[in-house]
Amino acid sequence: MTRVEPAGSFVGHLGVPGDKSISHRAVLIGALAGGETHVRGFGRSADTQSTIDAVRALGVQVDDLADDELVVHGVGLRGLQALDEPIDAGNAGTLMRLLTGILAGQEGRFEVTGDESLRTRPMDRIAEPLKRMGARIDTANGLPPVVIQGSATLKGIEYALPVASAQVKSAVLLAALNAKRQTTVVEPMPTRDHTELMLEAAGAQVRRTPGSVSVEPGGSLRLPEVAVPGDFSSAAPFIVAATLLAGSELTLHGVGLNPRRTGLLDVLERMGARISIFNRSKVGGEMIGDIDVRSAELTATDVDPGEVPRLVDELPLFALAAGSARGVSHLTGAEELRLKETDRIETVTNGLRALGVRIQARDDGFEVRGVPTRPVGGRMPSDGDHRIAILAAVAGIVSREGTDVEGADSVAISFPGFFDLLDSVSRR
Ligand code: S3P
């Protein structure tokens, strides 16, 4: 149990660790490239360490130059080596899904498994399109472990994603690198496009329209450098806390601002938040910038289905912000939250209700009756879910009495230095 005391305000400057989605991709795509990939700003966490361990097990040399810097010695598009033991993806859904796409086109048999939480998460969503490409993929009734009998003769397909998922899109696009002809993925709504951007940077032939992305097989990839932006999802807890704490003045530096990730900024601005962005630039196709946050009084808003993919991992924090906003807020079209590391509709609503927030679960989201005061606080379980542990800690910071966070060590899945950074900007 970790005790989080309320703060008076958040003041200062900080940088957050490198983006988790982009860090996974840098290691995986670096492994498939020819030559070395030098990754700077790598976001080291339990999840991204699982990715390094997985590619090492597949015969790829990865040199750790520093906590946030590494060199991946790529083995080429078909150079991964089969192994007898299962690959352990730990808690990382992104790793399990993207790696399965990659392994579909490698020679040999591979098994990918994960921890207790990951073994409850749906893998039929990747098995289905990959089988259409001619891969042999077996799951345990749609769940991990995933067994891949790699095939050198994958076909290109046209695939309309049944759910808006960047992980599924990416699994198909990575398999497409080793297919016989072009593959196109059509998205119901735009999801994060880090895979497309990094493949383009690596010289793959990628064609994009507003609703689709196509990858042409063949050739080889070269990805000499990746500069990973700060993780917007790790900046988000600080943005919400600084907004809610009167007198806050917080600046976050070098944060990734890919527009498919920053839906929380739009939602908070609609609620009256005072957020400004400056020093914008682009690295490796990814937007980056500094974010200035001042405290503000919020009013309620609705988050609609079309917006959900742009803030899918920040919806727990939206619930907390809505709890202190004037009026009733709704989230709809977010049934995907039930399939994350925990059922986040349940863990968010039960957890925040225990702290005094008036929130009700719905099948596809929640309803929050906001009161413009601090929540009371109390005890909140994380159920081993890193985003819920972070939510519980931020709730403690903005509460009257603080929180006792059960399972707080799960923050290390995405953000090992979270509590230290929290302390560094908290003013009592
Ligand atoms: C991710 C995609 C999202 C997100 C996850 C990371 C990625 O999942 O929730 O934390 O890196 O592609 P889905 O693709 O399942 O929506």
Short mmCIF file of C-alpha atoms and ligand atoms in Angstrom, two decimals:
data_model
loop_
_atom_site.label_atom_id
_atom_site.label_comp_id
_atom_site.label_asym_id
_atom_site.label_seq_id
_atom_site.Cartn_x
_atom_site.Cartn_y
_atom_site.Cartn_z
CA MET A 1 0.00 0.00 0.00
CA THR A 2 1.37 3.43 -0.91
CA ARG A 3 0.11 6.58 0.80
CA VAL A 4 -0.41 9.66 -1.41
CA GLU A 5 -0.94 12.93 0.46
CA PRO A 6 -2.93 15.81 -1.05
CA ALA A 7 -0.91 18.60 -2.68
CA GLY A 8 -1.67 22.33 -2.66
CA SER A 9 -0.46 22.92 -6.19
CA PHE A 10 1.83 21.62 -8.92
CA VAL A 11 4.65 23.97 -9.78
CA GLY A 12 7.75 23.57 -11.91
CA HIS A 13 9.17 22.04 -15.05
CA LEU A 14 9.49 18.40 -15.94
CA GLY A 15 10.18 15.92 -18.71
CA VAL A 16 8.44 12.56 -18.91
CA PRO A 17 10.00 9.26 -20.10
CA GLY A 18 9.95 8.24 -23.74
CA ASP A 19 6.71 7.15 -25.36
CA LYS A 20 5.89 3.51 -24.64
CA SER A 21 4.15 2.82 -27.96
CA ILE A 22 7.04 4.31 -29.93
CA SER A 23 9.69 2.59 -27.76
CA HIS A 24 8.14 -0.84 -28.43
CA ARG A 25 8.07 -0.09 -32.15
CA ALA A 26 11.65 1.21 -32.23
CA VAL A 27 12.92 -2.11 -30.87
CA LEU A 28 10.65 -4.29 -33.01
CA ILE A 29 11.16 -2.42 -36.29
CA GLY A 30 14.86 -1.95 -35.48
CA ALA A 31 15.10 -5.74 -35.15
CA LEU A 32 13.68 -6.13 -38.68
CA ALA A 33 15.92 -3.49 -40.22
CA GLY A 34 19.27 -4.09 -41.83
CA GLY A 35 22.05 -2.53 -39.75
CA GLU A 36 21.93 -0.67 -36.48
CA THR A 37 19.13 1.39 -34.97
CA HIS A 38 20.25 3.91 -32.36
CA VAL A 39 17.33 4.71 -30.05
CA ARG A 40 17.50 7.84 -27.91
CA GLY A 41 14.90 8.84 -25.33
CA PHE A 42 13.84 5.20 -24.97
CA GLY A 43 11.06 4.82 -22.39
CA ARG A 44 12.39 2.05 -20.19
CA SER A 45 9.64 0.28 -18.25
CA ALA A 46 8.60 -3.29 -17.48
CA ASP A 47 6.61 -3.38 -20.74
CA THR A 48 9.36 -2.11 -23.02
CA GLN A 49 11.91 -4.31 -21.23
CA SER A 50 9.72 -7.28 -22.22
CA THR A 51 10.14 -6.18 -25.83
CA ILE A 52 13.92 -6.01 -25.54
CA ASP A 53 13.98 -9.44 -23.89
CA ALA A 54 11.72 -10.87 -26.61
CA VAL A 55 13.88 -9.72 -29.53
CA ARG A 56 17.02 -10.88 -27.72
CA ALA A 57 15.43 -14.33 -27.34
CA LEU A 58 14.82 -14.24 -31.11
CA GLY A 59 18.53 -13.71 -31.78
CA VAL A 60 18.75 -9.91 -31.97
CA GLN A 61 21.61 -8.13 -30.22
CA VAL A 62 20.49 -5.10 -28.22
CA ASP A 63 23.16 -2.96 -26.52
CA ASP A 64 22.04 -0.92 -23.52
CA LEU A 65 24.03 2.32 -23.69
CA ALA A 66 22.01 3.95 -20.91
CA ASP A 67 18.63 3.63 -19.28
CA ASP A 68 17.12 5.65 -22.12
CA GLU A 69 19.49 4.79 -24.95
CA LEU A 70 20.12 1.59 -26.86
CA VAL A 71 21.35 0.15 -30.11
CA VAL A 72 19.39 -2.60 -31.85
CA HIS A 73 21.37 -4.72 -34.30
CA GLY A 74 18.75 -5.56 -36.91
CA VAL A 75 18.70 -8.98 -38.53
CA GLY A 76 16.60 -8.10 -41.58
CA LEU A 77 12.97 -8.76 -42.46
CA ARG A 78 13.20 -12.55 -42.14
CA GLY A 79 16.17 -12.99 -39.83
CA LEU A 80 14.52 -13.83 -36.49
CA GLN A 81 15.41 -17.25 -35.07
CA ALA A 82 12.87 -19.74 -33.78
CA LEU A 83 13.32 -20.96 -30.20
CA ASP A 84 11.93 -23.84 -28.17
CA GLU A 85 10.69 -21.91 -25.15
CA PRO A 86 7.70 -19.57 -25.14
CA ILE A 87 8.40 -15.85 -25.40
CA ASP A 88 7.07 -14.03 -22.33
CA ALA A 89 5.38 -10.73 -23.24
CA GLY A 90 4.75 -9.98 -19.53
CA ASN A 91 1.92 -7.47 -19.23
CA ALA A 92 2.44 -5.93 -22.68
CA GLY A 93 -0.49 -6.30 -25.08
CA THR A 94 1.29 -4.15 -27.64
CA LEU A 95 4.26 -6.52 -27.67
CA MET A 96 2.15 -9.66 -27.95
CA ARG A 97 0.06 -8.31 -30.82
CA LEU A 98 2.80 -6.61 -32.85
CA LEU A 99 5.23 -9.48 -32.38
CA THR A 100 2.65 -12.01 -33.55
CA GLY A 101 2.30 -10.00 -36.77
CA ILE A 102 6.06 -10.03 -37.23
CA LEU A 103 6.43 -13.75 -36.47
CA ALA A 104 3.66 -14.71 -38.91
CA GLY A 105 6.13 -14.20 -41.75
CA GLN A 106 9.23 -15.80 -40.15
CA GLU A 107 10.25 -19.42 -40.66
CA GLY A 108 9.64 -21.68 -37.66
CA ARG A 109 7.32 -22.20 -34.73
CA PHE A 110 6.94 -19.57 -32.03
CA GLU A 111 4.86 -19.34 -28.88
CA VAL A 112 4.05 -16.05 -27.16
CA THR A 113 2.55 -15.94 -23.69
CA GLY A 114 2.16 -13.37 -20.92
CA ASP A 115 1.21 -12.65 -17.34
CA GLU A 116 -2.16 -13.39 -15.74
CA SER A 117 -3.72 -10.16 -17.02
CA LEU A 118 -2.40 -10.51 -20.57
CA ARG A 119 -3.64 -14.10 -20.69
CA THR A 120 -7.23 -12.81 -20.37
CA ARG A 121 -6.96 -10.42 -23.33
CA PRO A 122 -8.42 -11.14 -26.78
CA MET A 123 -6.00 -12.34 -29.46
CA ASP A 124 -8.57 -13.55 -31.99
CA ARG A 125 -8.62 -9.96 -33.25
CA ILE A 126 -5.07 -10.47 -34.59
CA ALA A 127 -5.34 -14.19 -35.37
CA GLU A 128 -8.25 -13.58 -37.72
CA PRO A 129 -6.60 -11.18 -40.21
CA LEU A 130 -3.24 -12.96 -39.98
CA LYS A 131 -4.91 -16.27 -40.86
CA ARG A 132 -6.48 -14.56 -43.87
CA MET A 133 -2.95 -13.72 -44.93
CA GLY A 134 -2.15 -17.44 -44.79
CA ALA A 135 -0.47 -17.57 -41.38
CA ARG A 136 -1.05 -20.49 -39.02
CA ILE A 137 -1.98 -19.02 -35.67
CA ASP A 138 -3.48 -20.92 -32.74
CA THR A 139 -4.87 -19.42 -29.55
CA ALA A 140 -6.56 -20.90 -26.48
CA ASN A 141 -10.15 -20.04 -27.46
CA GLY A 142 -9.07 -16.60 -28.60
CA LEU A 143 -6.73 -16.03 -25.62
CA PRO A 144 -2.96 -16.40 -25.16
CA PRO A 145 -0.74 -18.27 -25.47
CA VAL A 146 -0.49 -17.56 -29.19
CA VAL A 147 1.25 -20.23 -31.25
CA ILE A 148 2.56 -19.11 -34.62
CA GLN A 149 3.73 -21.45 -37.33
CA GLY A 150 5.48 -18.90 -39.48
CA SER A 151 4.99 -18.96 -43.22
CA ALA A 152 7.23 -17.67 -45.99
CA THR A 153 4.23 -17.31 -48.31
CA LEU A 154 1.91 -14.78 -46.68
CA LYS A 155 -0.61 -13.12 -49.01
CA GLY A 156 -1.41 -9.43 -49.08
CA ILE A 157 -4.97 -8.66 -47.99
CA GLU A 158 -7.43 -5.82 -47.73
CA TYR A 159 -8.71 -5.74 -44.20
CA ALA A 160 -11.41 -3.56 -42.66
CA LEU A 161 -10.72 -3.43 -38.91
CA PRO A 162 -13.84 -4.45 -36.97
CA VAL A 163 -12.60 -2.44 -33.95
CA ALA A 164 -10.53 0.73 -33.91
CA SER A 165 -7.24 -0.74 -32.67
CA ALA A 166 -3.73 0.44 -33.45
CA GLN A 167 -2.36 -2.85 -32.17
CA VAL A 168 -4.38 -4.90 -34.65
CA LYS A 169 -3.62 -2.47 -37.49
CA SER A 170 0.08 -2.66 -36.64
CA ALA A 171 0.13 -6.48 -36.44
CA VAL A 172 -1.28 -6.67 -39.97
CA LEU A 173 1.04 -3.95 -41.36
CA LEU A 174 4.12 -5.64 -39.87
CA ALA A 175 3.09 -9.02 -41.30
CA ALA A 176 2.55 -7.23 -44.64
CA LEU A 177 6.28 -6.48 -44.88
CA ASN A 178 6.80 -10.18 -45.64
CA ALA A 179 3.70 -10.78 -47.81
CA LYS A 180 3.51 -11.45 -51.54
CA ARG A 181 1.63 -8.30 -52.52
CA GLN A 182 0.27 -5.07 -51.08
CA THR A 183 -1.80 -5.09 -47.88
CA THR A 184 -4.35 -2.43 -47.01
CA VAL A 185 -5.92 -1.84 -43.60
CA VAL A 186 -9.10 0.25 -43.44
CA GLU A 187 -9.82 1.89 -40.09
CA PRO A 188 -13.30 2.68 -38.73
CA MET A 189 -11.73 5.63 -36.87
CA PRO A 190 -8.19 6.99 -36.90
CA THR A 191 -5.97 5.29 -34.29
CA ARG A 192 -2.37 6.06 -33.35
CA ASP A 193 -0.17 5.88 -36.45
CA HIS A 194 3.28 5.36 -34.93
CA THR A 195 3.83 2.14 -36.88
CA GLU A 196 3.09 3.78 -40.23
CA LEU A 197 5.30 6.78 -39.42
CA MET A 198 8.23 4.60 -38.31
CA LEU A 199 7.91 2.27 -41.31
CA GLU A 200 7.97 5.32 -43.59
CA ALA A 201 11.06 6.61 -41.77
CA ALA A 202 12.64 3.17 -42.32
CA GLY A 203 12.07 3.39 -46.08
CA ALA A 204 9.08 1.04 -46.40
CA GLN A 205 6.57 1.85 -49.12
CA VAL A 206 3.58 3.11 -47.16
CA ARG A 207 0.56 4.74 -48.77
CA ARG A 208 -1.98 6.55 -46.66
CA THR A 209 -5.47 7.90 -47.26
CA PRO A 210 -7.62 9.51 -44.55
CA GLY A 211 -9.21 6.13 -43.69
CA SER A 212 -6.64 3.55 -44.72
CA VAL A 213 -3.00 2.59 -44.85
CA SER A 214 -1.26 0.29 -47.33
CA VAL A 215 2.13 -1.37 -47.12
CA GLU A 216 4.03 -2.77 -50.08
CA PRO A 217 6.20 -5.80 -49.30
CA GLY A 218 9.80 -6.31 -50.32
CA GLY A 219 12.94 -4.31 -50.06
CA SER A 220 14.66 -3.89 -46.77
CA LEU A 221 14.34 -1.44 -43.92
CA ARG A 222 16.96 0.95 -42.61
CA LEU A 223 16.27 2.86 -39.43
CA PRO A 224 19.55 4.40 -38.27
CA GLU A 225 18.06 6.67 -35.59
CA VAL A 226 14.91 6.97 -33.52
CA ALA A 227 14.42 9.93 -31.18
CA VAL A 228 11.53 8.95 -28.94
CA PRO A 229 9.31 11.84 -27.79
CA GLY A 230 8.09 12.06 -24.18
CA ASP A 231 5.03 9.92 -23.60
CA PHE A 232 1.83 11.96 -23.78
CA SER A 233 0.12 9.26 -21.71
CA SER A 234 2.69 9.82 -18.95
CA ALA A 235 2.29 13.60 -19.22
CA ALA A 236 -1.49 13.27 -18.89
CA PRO A 237 -1.62 12.61 -15.10
CA PHE A 238 0.42 15.79 -14.52
CA ILE A 239 -1.76 17.81 -16.91
CA VAL A 240 -4.92 16.74 -15.08
CA ALA A 241 -3.47 17.30 -11.60
CA ALA A 242 -2.13 20.77 -12.49
CA THR A 243 -5.51 21.69 -13.97
CA LEU A 244 -7.36 20.64 -10.82
CA LEU A 245 -4.99 22.10 -8.21
CA ALA A 246 -5.52 25.85 -7.67
CA GLY A 247 -2.39 27.92 -8.15
CA SER A 248 -0.59 25.41 -10.35
CA GLU A 249 1.90 26.44 -13.00
CA LEU A 250 3.48 23.45 -14.66
CA THR A 251 5.51 23.07 -17.85
CA LEU A 252 6.13 19.69 -19.46
CA HIS A 253 8.98 19.57 -21.95
CA GLY A 254 9.51 17.44 -25.06
CA VAL A 255 6.15 15.69 -25.02
CA GLY A 256 4.88 13.74 -28.03
CA LEU A 257 1.95 15.58 -29.59
CA ASN A 258 0.88 13.17 -32.31
CA PRO A 259 -2.68 14.41 -32.95
CA ARG A 260 -3.97 10.84 -32.73
CA ARG A 261 -2.83 10.74 -29.12
CA THR A 262 -3.79 14.15 -27.75
CA GLY A 263 -7.58 13.86 -27.53
CA LEU A 264 -7.33 14.61 -23.78
CA LEU A 265 -6.10 18.14 -24.56
CA ASP A 266 -9.17 18.85 -26.70
CA VAL A 267 -11.50 17.42 -24.08
CA LEU A 268 -9.89 19.39 -21.24
CA GLU A 269 -9.88 22.60 -23.27
CA ARG A 270 -13.60 22.13 -23.92
CA MET A 271 -14.03 21.83 -20.15
CA GLY A 272 -12.25 25.15 -19.63
CA ALA A 273 -8.67 24.04 -18.95
CA ARG A 274 -5.84 26.52 -19.50
CA ILE A 275 -3.29 24.66 -21.57
CA SER A 276 -0.88 26.11 -24.11
CA ILE A 277 1.58 24.43 -26.41
CA PHE A 278 4.83 25.94 -27.61
CA ASN A 279 8.20 24.97 -29.12
CA ARG A 280 6.51 22.65 -31.59
CA SER A 281 8.74 20.58 -33.87
CA LYS A 282 8.79 17.24 -35.67
CA VAL A 283 11.14 14.29 -35.17
CA GLY A 284 10.95 11.11 -37.24
CA GLY A 285 7.50 12.17 -38.44
CA GLU A 286 6.26 12.60 -34.86
CA MET A 287 5.10 15.96 -33.45
CA ILE A 288 6.71 17.09 -30.22
CA GLY A 289 6.41 20.20 -28.05
CA ASP A 290 6.21 21.75 -24.60
CA ILE A 291 2.95 21.97 -22.67
CA ASP A 292 2.12 24.71 -20.21
CA VAL A 293 -0.70 24.07 -17.75
CA ARG A 294 -2.38 26.53 -15.36
CA SER A 295 -5.13 25.57 -12.93
CA ALA A 296 -8.71 26.14 -14.06
CA GLU A 297 -12.30 25.54 -13.05
CA LEU A 298 -13.85 22.90 -15.26
CA THR A 299 -17.32 22.38 -16.66
CA ALA A 300 -18.75 19.02 -17.72
CA THR A 301 -18.50 17.62 -21.25
CA ASP A 302 -19.37 14.51 -23.23
CA VAL A 303 -16.75 12.33 -24.90
CA ASP A 304 -18.24 10.74 -28.00
CA PRO A 305 -17.37 7.40 -29.65
CA GLY A 306 -15.45 9.07 -32.48
CA GLU A 307 -13.10 10.70 -30.02
CA VAL A 308 -12.34 7.60 -27.95
CA PRO A 309 -9.26 6.26 -29.82
CA ARG A 310 -7.53 9.64 -29.42
CA LEU A 311 -7.61 9.39 -25.62
CA VAL A 312 -8.25 5.73 -24.97
CA ASP A 313 -5.54 5.40 -22.32
CA GLU A 314 -6.43 8.76 -20.73
CA LEU A 315 -10.14 8.04 -20.19
CA PRO A 316 -9.53 7.05 -16.53
CA LEU A 317 -8.06 10.53 -15.96
CA PHE A 318 -10.97 12.14 -17.81
CA ALA A 319 -13.27 10.49 -15.24
CA LEU A 320 -11.35 12.15 -12.40
CA ALA A 321 -11.39 15.57 -14.11
CA ALA A 322 -15.14 15.19 -14.76
CA GLY A 323 -15.64 14.42 -11.05
CA SER A 324 -14.48 17.94 -10.16
CA ALA A 325 -16.21 19.70 -13.08
CA ARG A 326 -19.52 21.54 -12.80
CA GLY A 327 -22.31 19.42 -14.33
CA VAL A 328 -22.83 15.94 -15.72
CA SER A 329 -20.25 14.38 -18.08
CA HIS A 330 -20.70 11.26 -20.20
CA LEU A 331 -18.43 8.83 -21.96
CA THR A 332 -19.97 6.61 -24.66
CA GLY A 333 -18.62 4.19 -27.25
CA ALA A 334 -15.71 3.10 -25.05
CA GLU A 335 -16.50 -0.60 -24.63
CA GLU A 336 -12.86 -1.32 -25.59
CA LEU A 337 -11.95 -0.14 -22.07
CA ARG A 338 -13.34 -3.44 -20.78
CA LEU A 339 -10.56 -5.29 -22.68
CA LYS A 340 -7.52 -3.41 -21.34
CA GLU A 341 -5.13 -4.57 -18.58
CA THR A 342 -8.26 -4.62 -16.38
CA ASP A 343 -11.89 -3.92 -17.23
CA ARG A 344 -11.27 -0.21 -16.91
CA ILE A 345 -14.95 0.74 -16.85
CA GLU A 346 -15.25 -1.28 -13.63
CA THR A 347 -11.88 -0.43 -12.08
CA VAL A 348 -12.32 3.31 -12.76
CA THR A 349 -15.92 3.57 -11.55
CA ASN A 350 -15.51 1.36 -8.46
CA GLY A 351 -12.18 2.96 -7.57
CA LEU A 352 -13.29 6.58 -7.93
CA ARG A 353 -16.65 5.95 -6.22
CA ALA A 354 -14.76 4.71 -3.17
CA LEU A 355 -13.02 8.11 -3.06
CA GLY A 356 -16.30 10.04 -3.15
CA VAL A 357 -16.65 10.71 -6.90
CA ARG A 358 -20.24 10.36 -8.16
CA ILE A 359 -19.62 8.08 -11.13
CA GLN A 360 -21.78 5.31 -12.60
CA ALA A 361 -20.68 2.62 -15.05
CA ARG A 362 -22.49 2.13 -18.35
CA ASP A 363 -21.99 -0.77 -20.78
CA ASP A 364 -19.86 1.41 -23.06
CA GLY A 365 -18.56 4.11 -20.72
CA PHE A 366 -19.63 6.05 -17.64
CA GLU A 367 -21.59 9.03 -16.34
CA VAL A 368 -20.03 11.44 -13.85
CA ARG A 369 -21.99 13.95 -11.75
CA GLY A 370 -19.29 16.48 -11.10
CA VAL A 371 -18.99 18.68 -8.01
CA PRO A 372 -16.45 21.51 -8.19
CA THR A 373 -14.61 20.52 -5.02
CA ARG A 374 -11.88 18.05 -4.14
CA PRO A 375 -12.90 14.40 -3.86
CA VAL A 376 -12.71 13.08 -0.29
CA GLY A 377 -10.06 10.40 -0.81
CA GLY A 378 -9.66 6.97 0.78
CA ARG A 379 -8.41 3.60 -0.29
CA MET A 380 -8.27 2.55 -3.95
CA PRO A 381 -7.13 -0.75 -5.44
CA SER A 382 -5.22 -0.81 -8.74
CA ASP A 383 -5.87 -4.48 -9.52
CA GLY A 384 -2.33 -4.54 -10.92
CA ASP A 385 -3.26 -2.08 -13.71
CA HIS A 386 -0.63 0.65 -14.14
CA ARG A 387 -3.06 3.27 -15.47
CA ILE A 388 -5.41 2.65 -12.51
CA ALA A 389 -2.56 2.92 -9.99
CA ILE A 390 -1.57 6.25 -11.59
CA LEU A 391 -5.21 7.40 -11.50
CA ALA A 392 -5.43 6.50 -7.79
CA ALA A 393 -2.27 8.48 -7.06
CA VAL A 394 -3.46 11.57 -8.98
CA ALA A 395 -6.81 11.28 -7.22
CA GLY A 396 -4.93 11.34 -3.90
CA ILE A 397 -2.97 14.45 -4.92
CA VAL A 398 -6.16 16.38 -5.78
CA SER A 399 -8.24 14.99 -2.87
CA ARG A 400 -8.94 16.37 0.61
CA GLU A 401 -7.62 13.42 2.62
CA GLY A 402 -5.22 11.60 0.28
CA THR A 403 -5.39 8.04 -1.00
CA ASP A 404 -3.94 4.69 -0.06
CA VAL A 405 -3.08 3.07 -3.37
CA GLU A 406 -3.15 -0.72 -3.34
CA GLY A 407 -0.70 -2.29 -5.78
CA ALA A 408 1.05 1.02 -6.51
CA ASP A 409 4.16 -0.78 -7.76
CA SER A 410 2.29 -1.58 -10.99
CA VAL A 411 3.14 1.97 -12.15
CA ALA A 412 6.49 0.44 -13.19
CA ILE A 413 4.73 -1.33 -16.07
CA SER A 414 4.74 1.97 -17.97
CA PHE A 415 6.35 4.61 -15.73
CA PRO A 416 8.88 3.50 -13.09
CA GLY A 417 9.82 7.04 -11.98
CA PHE A 418 6.24 8.23 -11.59
CA PHE A 419 6.18 8.77 -7.81
CA ASP A 420 9.50 10.64 -7.79
CA LEU A 421 8.29 13.01 -10.49
CA LEU A 422 5.03 13.50 -8.60
CA ASP A 423 7.01 14.55 -5.50
CA SER A 424 9.25 16.85 -7.51
CA VAL A 425 6.39 19.17 -8.56
CA SER A 426 4.03 18.85 -5.56
CA ARG A 427 3.78 21.89 -3.30
CA ARG A 428 2.00 21.30 0.04
C1 S3P B 1 -1.42 0.85 -28.23
C2 S3P B 1 -2.71 0.89 -28.71
C3 S3P B 1 -3.91 0.98 -27.84
C4 S3P B 1 -3.54 1.46 -26.44
C5 S3P B 1 -2.34 0.72 -25.90
C6 S3P B 1 -1.13 0.94 -26.79
C7 S3P B 1 -0.31 0.74 -29.19
O1 S3P B 1 -4.50 -0.30 -27.76
O2 S3P B 1 -4.64 1.29 -25.56
O3 S3P B 1 -2.04 1.17 -24.59
O4 S3P B 1 0.86 0.95 -28.81
O5 S3P B 1 -0.58 0.44 -30.36
P1 S3P B 1 -5.55 -0.83 -28.88
O6 S3P B 1 -4.87 -0.86 -30.17
O7 S3P B 1 -5.95 -2.21 -28.40
O8 S3P B 1 -6.70 0.13 -28.81
#
